[in-house]
PDB file of C-alpha atoms in Angstrom:
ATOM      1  CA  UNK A1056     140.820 115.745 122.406  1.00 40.00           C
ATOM      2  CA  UNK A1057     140.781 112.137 123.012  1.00 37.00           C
ATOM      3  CA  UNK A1058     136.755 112.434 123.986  1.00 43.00           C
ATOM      4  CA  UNK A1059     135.897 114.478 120.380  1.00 43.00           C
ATOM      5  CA  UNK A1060     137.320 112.141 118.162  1.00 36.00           C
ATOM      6  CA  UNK A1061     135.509 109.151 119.744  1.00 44.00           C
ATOM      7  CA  UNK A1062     132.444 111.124 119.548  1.00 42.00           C
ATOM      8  CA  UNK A1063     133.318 111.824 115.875  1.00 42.00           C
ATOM      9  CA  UNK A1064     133.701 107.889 115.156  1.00 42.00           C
ATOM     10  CA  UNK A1065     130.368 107.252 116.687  1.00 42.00           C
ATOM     11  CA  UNK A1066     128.464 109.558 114.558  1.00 40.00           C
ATOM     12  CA  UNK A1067     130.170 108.552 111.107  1.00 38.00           C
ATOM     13  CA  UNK A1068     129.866 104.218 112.453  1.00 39.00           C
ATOM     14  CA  UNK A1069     126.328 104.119 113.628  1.00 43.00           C
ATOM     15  CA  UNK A1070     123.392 104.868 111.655  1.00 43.00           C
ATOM     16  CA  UNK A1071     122.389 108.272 111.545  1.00 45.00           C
ATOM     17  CA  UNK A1072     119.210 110.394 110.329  1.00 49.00           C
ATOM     18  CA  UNK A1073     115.920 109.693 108.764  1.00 50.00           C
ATOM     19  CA  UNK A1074     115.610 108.842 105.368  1.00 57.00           C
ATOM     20  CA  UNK A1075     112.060 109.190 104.336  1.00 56.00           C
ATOM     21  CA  UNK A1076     110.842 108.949 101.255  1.00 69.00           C
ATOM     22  CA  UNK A1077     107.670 108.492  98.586  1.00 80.00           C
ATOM     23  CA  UNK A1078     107.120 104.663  98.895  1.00 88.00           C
ATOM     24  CA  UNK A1079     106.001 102.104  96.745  1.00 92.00           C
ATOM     25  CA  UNK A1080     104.501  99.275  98.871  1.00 93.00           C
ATOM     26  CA  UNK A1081     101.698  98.080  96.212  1.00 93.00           C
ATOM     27  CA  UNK A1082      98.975  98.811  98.938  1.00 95.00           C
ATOM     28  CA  UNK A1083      97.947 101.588  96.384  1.00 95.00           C
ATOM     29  CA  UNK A1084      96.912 100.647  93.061  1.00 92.00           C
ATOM     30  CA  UNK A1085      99.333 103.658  90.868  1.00 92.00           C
ATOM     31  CA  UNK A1086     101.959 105.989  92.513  1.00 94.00           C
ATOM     32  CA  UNK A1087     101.178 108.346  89.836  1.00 92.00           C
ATOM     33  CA  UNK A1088     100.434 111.568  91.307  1.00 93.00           C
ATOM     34  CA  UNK A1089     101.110 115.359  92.042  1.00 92.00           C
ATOM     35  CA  UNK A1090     101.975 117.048  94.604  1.00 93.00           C
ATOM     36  CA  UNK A1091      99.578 118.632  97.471  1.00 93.00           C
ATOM     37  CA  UNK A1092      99.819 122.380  97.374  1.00 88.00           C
ATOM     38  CA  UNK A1093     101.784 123.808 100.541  1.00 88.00           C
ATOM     39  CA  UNK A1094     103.203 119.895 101.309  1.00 89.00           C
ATOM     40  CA  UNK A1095     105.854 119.432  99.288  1.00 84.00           C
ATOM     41  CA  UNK A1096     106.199 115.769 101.176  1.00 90.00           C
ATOM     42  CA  UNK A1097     102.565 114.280 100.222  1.00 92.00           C
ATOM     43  CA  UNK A1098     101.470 114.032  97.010  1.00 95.00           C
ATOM     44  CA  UNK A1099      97.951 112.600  96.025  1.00 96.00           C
ATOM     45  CA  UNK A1100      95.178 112.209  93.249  1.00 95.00           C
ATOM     46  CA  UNK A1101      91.622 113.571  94.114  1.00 95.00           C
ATOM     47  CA  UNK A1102      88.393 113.040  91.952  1.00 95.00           C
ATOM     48  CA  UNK A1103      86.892 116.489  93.968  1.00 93.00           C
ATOM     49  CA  UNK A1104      83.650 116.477  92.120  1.00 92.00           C
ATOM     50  CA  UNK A1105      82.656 112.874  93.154  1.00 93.00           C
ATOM     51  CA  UNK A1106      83.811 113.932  96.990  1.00 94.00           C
ATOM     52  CA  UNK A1107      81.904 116.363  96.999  1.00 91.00           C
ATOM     53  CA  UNK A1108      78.735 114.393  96.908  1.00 92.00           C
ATOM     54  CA  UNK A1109      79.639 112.365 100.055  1.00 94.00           C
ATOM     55  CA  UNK A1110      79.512 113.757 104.063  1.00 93.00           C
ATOM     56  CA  UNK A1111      80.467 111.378 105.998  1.00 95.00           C
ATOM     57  CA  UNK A1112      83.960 109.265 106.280  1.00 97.00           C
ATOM     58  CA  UNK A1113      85.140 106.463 108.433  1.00 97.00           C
ATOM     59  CA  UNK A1114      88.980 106.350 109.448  1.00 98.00           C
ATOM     60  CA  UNK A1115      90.114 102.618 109.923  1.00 97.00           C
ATOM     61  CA  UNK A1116      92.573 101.424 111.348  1.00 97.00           C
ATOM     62  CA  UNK A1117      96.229 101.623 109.831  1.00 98.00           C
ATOM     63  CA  UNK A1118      98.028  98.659 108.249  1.00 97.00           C
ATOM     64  CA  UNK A1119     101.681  98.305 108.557  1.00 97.00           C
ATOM     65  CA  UNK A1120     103.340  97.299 105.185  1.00 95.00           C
ATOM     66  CA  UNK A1121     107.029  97.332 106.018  1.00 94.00           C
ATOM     67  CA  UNK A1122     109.676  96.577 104.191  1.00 90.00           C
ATOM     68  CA  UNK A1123     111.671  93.267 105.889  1.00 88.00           C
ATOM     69  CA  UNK A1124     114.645  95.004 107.410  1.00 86.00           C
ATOM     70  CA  UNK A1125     112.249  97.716 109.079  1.00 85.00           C
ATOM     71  CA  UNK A1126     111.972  95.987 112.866  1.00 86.00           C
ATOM     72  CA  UNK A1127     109.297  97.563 115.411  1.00 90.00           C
ATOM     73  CA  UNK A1128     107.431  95.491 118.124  1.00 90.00           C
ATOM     74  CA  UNK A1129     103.885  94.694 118.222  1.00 93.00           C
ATOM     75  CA  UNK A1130     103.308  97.087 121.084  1.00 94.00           C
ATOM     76  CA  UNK A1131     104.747 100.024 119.626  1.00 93.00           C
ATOM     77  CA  UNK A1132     102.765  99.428 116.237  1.00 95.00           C
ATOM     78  CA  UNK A1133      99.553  99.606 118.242  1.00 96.00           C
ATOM     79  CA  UNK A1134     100.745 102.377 120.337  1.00 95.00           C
ATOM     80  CA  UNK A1135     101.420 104.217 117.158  1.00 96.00           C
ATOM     81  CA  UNK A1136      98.110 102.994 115.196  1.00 97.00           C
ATOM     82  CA  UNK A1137      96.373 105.176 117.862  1.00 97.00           C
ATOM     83  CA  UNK A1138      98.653 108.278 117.341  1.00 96.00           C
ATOM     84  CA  UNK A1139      98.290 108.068 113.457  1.00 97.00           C
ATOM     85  CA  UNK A1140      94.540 107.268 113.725  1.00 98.00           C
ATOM     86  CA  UNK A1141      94.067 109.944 116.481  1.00 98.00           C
ATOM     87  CA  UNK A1142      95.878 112.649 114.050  1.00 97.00           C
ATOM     88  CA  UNK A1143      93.452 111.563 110.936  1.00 98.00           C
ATOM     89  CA  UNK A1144      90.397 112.000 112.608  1.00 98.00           C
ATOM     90  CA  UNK A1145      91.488 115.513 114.052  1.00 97.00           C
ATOM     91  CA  UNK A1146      92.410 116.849 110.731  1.00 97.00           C
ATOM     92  CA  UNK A1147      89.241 115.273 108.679  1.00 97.00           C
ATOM     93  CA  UNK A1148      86.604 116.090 111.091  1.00 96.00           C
ATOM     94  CA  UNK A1149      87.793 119.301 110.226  1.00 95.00           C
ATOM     95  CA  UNK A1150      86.475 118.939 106.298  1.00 93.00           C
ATOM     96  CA  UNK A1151      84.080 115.733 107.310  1.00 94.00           C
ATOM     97  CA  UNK A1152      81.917 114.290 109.155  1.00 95.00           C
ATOM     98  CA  UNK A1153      83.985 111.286 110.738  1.00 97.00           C
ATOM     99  CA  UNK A1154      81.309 108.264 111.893  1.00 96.00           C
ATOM    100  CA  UNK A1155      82.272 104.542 113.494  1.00 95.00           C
ATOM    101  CA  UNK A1156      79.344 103.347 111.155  1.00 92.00           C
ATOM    102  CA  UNK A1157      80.360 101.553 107.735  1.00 90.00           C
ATOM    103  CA  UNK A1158      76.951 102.263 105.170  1.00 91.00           C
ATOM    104  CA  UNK A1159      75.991 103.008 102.188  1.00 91.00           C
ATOM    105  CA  UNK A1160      77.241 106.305 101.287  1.00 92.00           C
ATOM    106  CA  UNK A1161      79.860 106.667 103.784  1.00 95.00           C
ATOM    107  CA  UNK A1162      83.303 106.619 103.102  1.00 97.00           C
ATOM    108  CA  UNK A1163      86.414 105.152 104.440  1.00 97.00           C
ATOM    109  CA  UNK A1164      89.480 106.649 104.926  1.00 98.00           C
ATOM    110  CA  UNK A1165      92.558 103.525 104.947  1.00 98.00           C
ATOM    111  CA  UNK A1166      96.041 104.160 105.248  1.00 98.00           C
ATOM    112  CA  UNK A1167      98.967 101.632 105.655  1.00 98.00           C
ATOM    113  CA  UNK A1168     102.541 102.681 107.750  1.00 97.00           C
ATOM    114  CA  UNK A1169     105.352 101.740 104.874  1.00 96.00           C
ATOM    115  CA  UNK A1170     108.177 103.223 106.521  1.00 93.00           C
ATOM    116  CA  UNK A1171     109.054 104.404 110.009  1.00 91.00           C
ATOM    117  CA  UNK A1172     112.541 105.593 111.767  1.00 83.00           C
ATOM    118  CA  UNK A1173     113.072 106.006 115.673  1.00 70.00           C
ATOM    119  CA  UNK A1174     115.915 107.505 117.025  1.00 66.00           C
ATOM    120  CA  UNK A1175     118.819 106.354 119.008  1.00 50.00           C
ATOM    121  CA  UNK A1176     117.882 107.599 122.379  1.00 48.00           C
ATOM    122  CA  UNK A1177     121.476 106.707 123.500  1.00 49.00           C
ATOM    123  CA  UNK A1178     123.547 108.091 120.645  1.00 48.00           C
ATOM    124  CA  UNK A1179     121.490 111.161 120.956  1.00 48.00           C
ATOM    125  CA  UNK A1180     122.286 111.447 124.881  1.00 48.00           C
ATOM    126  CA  UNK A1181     125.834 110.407 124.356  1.00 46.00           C
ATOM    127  CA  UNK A1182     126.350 113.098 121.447  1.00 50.00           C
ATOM    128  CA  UNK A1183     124.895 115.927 123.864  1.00 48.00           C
ATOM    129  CA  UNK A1184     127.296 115.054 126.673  1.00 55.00           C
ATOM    130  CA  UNK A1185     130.163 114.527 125.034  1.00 55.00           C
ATOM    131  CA  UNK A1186     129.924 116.566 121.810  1.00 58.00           C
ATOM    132  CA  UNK A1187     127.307 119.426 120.246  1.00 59.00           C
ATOM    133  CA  UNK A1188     124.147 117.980 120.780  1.00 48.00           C
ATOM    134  CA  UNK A1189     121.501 115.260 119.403  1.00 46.00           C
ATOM    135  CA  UNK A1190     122.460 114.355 115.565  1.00 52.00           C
ATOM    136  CA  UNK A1191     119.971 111.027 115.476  1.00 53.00           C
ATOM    137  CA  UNK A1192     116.417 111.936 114.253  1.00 65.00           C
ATOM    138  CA  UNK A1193     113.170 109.857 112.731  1.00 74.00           C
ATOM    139  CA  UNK A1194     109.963 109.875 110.874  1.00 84.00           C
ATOM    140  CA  UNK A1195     107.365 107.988 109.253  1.00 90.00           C
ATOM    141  CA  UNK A1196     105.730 107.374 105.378  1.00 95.00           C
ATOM    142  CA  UNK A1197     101.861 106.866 105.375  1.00 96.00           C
ATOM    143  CA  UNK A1198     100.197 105.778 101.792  1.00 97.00           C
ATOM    144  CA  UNK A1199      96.236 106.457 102.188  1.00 98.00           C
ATOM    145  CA  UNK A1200      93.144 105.410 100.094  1.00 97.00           C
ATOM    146  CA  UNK A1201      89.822 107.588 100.383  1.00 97.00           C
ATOM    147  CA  UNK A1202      87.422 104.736  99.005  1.00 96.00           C
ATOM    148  CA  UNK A1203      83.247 104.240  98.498  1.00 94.00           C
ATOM    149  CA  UNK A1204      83.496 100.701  99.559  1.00 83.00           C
ATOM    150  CA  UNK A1205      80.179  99.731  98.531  1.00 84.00           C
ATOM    151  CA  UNK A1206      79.955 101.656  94.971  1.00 81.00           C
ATOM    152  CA  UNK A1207      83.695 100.077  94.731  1.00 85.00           C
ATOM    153  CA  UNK A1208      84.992 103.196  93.834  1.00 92.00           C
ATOM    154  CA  UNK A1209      88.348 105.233  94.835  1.00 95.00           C
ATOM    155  CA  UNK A1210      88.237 108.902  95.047  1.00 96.00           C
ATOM    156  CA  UNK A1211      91.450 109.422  96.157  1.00 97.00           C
ATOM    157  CA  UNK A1212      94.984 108.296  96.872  1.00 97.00           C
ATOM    158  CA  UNK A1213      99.044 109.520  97.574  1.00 96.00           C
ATOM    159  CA  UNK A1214     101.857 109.266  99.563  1.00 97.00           C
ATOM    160  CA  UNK A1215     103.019 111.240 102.494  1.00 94.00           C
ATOM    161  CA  UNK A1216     106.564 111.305 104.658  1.00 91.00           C
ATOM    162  CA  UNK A1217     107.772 113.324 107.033  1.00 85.00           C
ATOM    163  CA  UNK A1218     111.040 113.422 108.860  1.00 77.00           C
ATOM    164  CA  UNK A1219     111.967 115.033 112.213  1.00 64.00           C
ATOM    165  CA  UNK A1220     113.558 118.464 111.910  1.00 53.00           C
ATOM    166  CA  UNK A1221     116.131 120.894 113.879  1.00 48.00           C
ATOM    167  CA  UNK A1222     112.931 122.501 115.596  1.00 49.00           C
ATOM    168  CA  UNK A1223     111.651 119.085 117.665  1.00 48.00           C
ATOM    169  CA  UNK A1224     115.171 118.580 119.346  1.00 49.00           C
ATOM    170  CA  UNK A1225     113.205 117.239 122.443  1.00 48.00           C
ATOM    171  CA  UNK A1226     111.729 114.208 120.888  1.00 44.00           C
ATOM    172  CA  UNK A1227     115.637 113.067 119.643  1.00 47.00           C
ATOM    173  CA  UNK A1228     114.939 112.253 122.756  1.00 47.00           C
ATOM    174  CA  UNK A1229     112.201 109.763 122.531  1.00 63.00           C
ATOM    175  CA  UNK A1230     111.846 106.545 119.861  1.00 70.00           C
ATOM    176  CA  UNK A1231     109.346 107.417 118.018  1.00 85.00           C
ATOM    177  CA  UNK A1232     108.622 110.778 118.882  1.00 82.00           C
ATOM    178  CA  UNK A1233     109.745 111.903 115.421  1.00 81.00           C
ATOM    179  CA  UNK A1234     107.538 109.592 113.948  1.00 88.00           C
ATOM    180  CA  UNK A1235     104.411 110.966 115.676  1.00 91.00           C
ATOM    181  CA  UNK A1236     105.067 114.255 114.282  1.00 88.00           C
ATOM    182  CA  UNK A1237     105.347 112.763 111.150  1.00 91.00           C
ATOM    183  CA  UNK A1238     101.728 111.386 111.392  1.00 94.00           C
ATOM    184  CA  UNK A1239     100.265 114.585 112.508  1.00 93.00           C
ATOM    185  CA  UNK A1240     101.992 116.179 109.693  1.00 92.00           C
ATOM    186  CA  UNK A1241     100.563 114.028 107.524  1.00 95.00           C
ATOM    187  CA  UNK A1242      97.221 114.047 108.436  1.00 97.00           C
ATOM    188  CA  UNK A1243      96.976 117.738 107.971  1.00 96.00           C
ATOM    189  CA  UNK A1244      98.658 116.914 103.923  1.00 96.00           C
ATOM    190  CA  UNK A1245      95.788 114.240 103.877  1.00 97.00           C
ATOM    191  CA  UNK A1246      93.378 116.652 104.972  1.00 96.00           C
ATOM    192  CA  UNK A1247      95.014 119.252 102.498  1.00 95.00           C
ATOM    193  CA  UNK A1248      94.464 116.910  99.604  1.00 95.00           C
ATOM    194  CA  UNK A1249      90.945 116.539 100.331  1.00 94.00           C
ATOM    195  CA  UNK A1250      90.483 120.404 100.564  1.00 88.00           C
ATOM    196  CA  UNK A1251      92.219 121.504  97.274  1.00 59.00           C
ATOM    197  CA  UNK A1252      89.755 122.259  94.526  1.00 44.00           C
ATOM    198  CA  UNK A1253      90.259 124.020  91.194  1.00 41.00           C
ATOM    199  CA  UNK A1254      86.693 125.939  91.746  1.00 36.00           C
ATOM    200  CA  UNK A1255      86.092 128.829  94.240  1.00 30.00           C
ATOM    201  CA  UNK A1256      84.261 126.902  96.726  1.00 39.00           C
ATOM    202  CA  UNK A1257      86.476 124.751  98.920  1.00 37.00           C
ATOM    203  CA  UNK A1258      85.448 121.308  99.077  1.00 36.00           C
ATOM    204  CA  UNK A1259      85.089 122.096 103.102  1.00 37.00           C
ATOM    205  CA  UNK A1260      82.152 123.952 102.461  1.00 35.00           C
ATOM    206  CA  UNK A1261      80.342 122.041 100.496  1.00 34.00           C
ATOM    207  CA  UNK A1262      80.709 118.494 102.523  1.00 36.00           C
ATOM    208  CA  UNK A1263      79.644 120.170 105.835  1.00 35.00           C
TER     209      UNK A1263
END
């Protein structure tokens, strides 16, 4: 009995899940937007006839814009630059043409990290031993800009989050594996965004 209730005090005293949200971390110019069909956790603003003129994209790399009391080191931001960047160019090579080469005519594709949770890989071991199971989990919130850098003009923008659910008990298990589901997640609502047109023919089609 003894054994419970200290698990019980552990989970109610130390921090517990994700918190995700829409942020606000002035990297985009207005967080006025709608939401993306079929992700209720991304919402964006798409100019879809002026994308549909362009090809080719370039995906750079992510910025972190964190708020102060968010701490990660500078090996796990680089180590999780890759994963997001990775994730991006899976889903928009999909819709795109992604290219290394900044020109005329090209896109770029820039998003910025504003929030990110890891779990507590020991609270999460200690609550399966002594109690029901994992009850720590994470995730990540990505704000992206889809950008004509040399006609200085931005034809598109949102938000995404996503935090870990009931499904991915395994990575309670690992810091930040929440988080990299969260990127992949959002790369597919980024990709979504891009794809969701108000005409028959899907943007898809027309850029390849």
């Amino acid at each position: 009995m003894l054994r419970v209730l200290s698990a019980i005090v552990v989970i109610v005293t130390l921090p517990g899940c994700a918190n995700q949200s829409f942020t606000e971390s002035g990297f985009l110019d207005s967080y006025e937007h709608e939401v993306v069909e079929g992700f209720d956790d991304m919402v964006a603003t798409v100019d879809h006839e002026s994308l549909a003129r362009y090809q080719r994209v370039v995906i750079a790399e992510p910025e972190w814009r964190l708020a102060e009391d968010v701490e990660i080191d500078q090996e796990k931001q680089v180590e999780l630059s890759r994963h997001l960047r990775e994730s991006l160019i899976r889903e928009i090579s999909q819709c795109m043409t992604v290219t290394e080469i900044v020109a005329p005519g090209v896109l770029t594709l820039k998003t910025a990290v504003t929030d990110i949770d890891g779990v507590s890989r020991g609270l999460n071991l200690f609550t399966s031993i002594v109690f029901f199971g994992p009850v720590d989990n994470g995730g990540a919130s990505v704000e992206f800009t889809l950008e004509d850098t040399d006609a200085e003009t931005q034809l598109a923008s949102g938000v995404g989050f996503e935090a870990g659910g009931i499904k991915e008990v395994t990575k309670r298990f690992s810091q930040y594996g929440h988080a990299k589901i969260a990127f992949d997640e959002i790369a597919k609502g980024i990709k979504a965004s891009l794809e969701t047109v108000e005409t028959a023919e899907p943007v898809a089609a027309r850029l390849r």
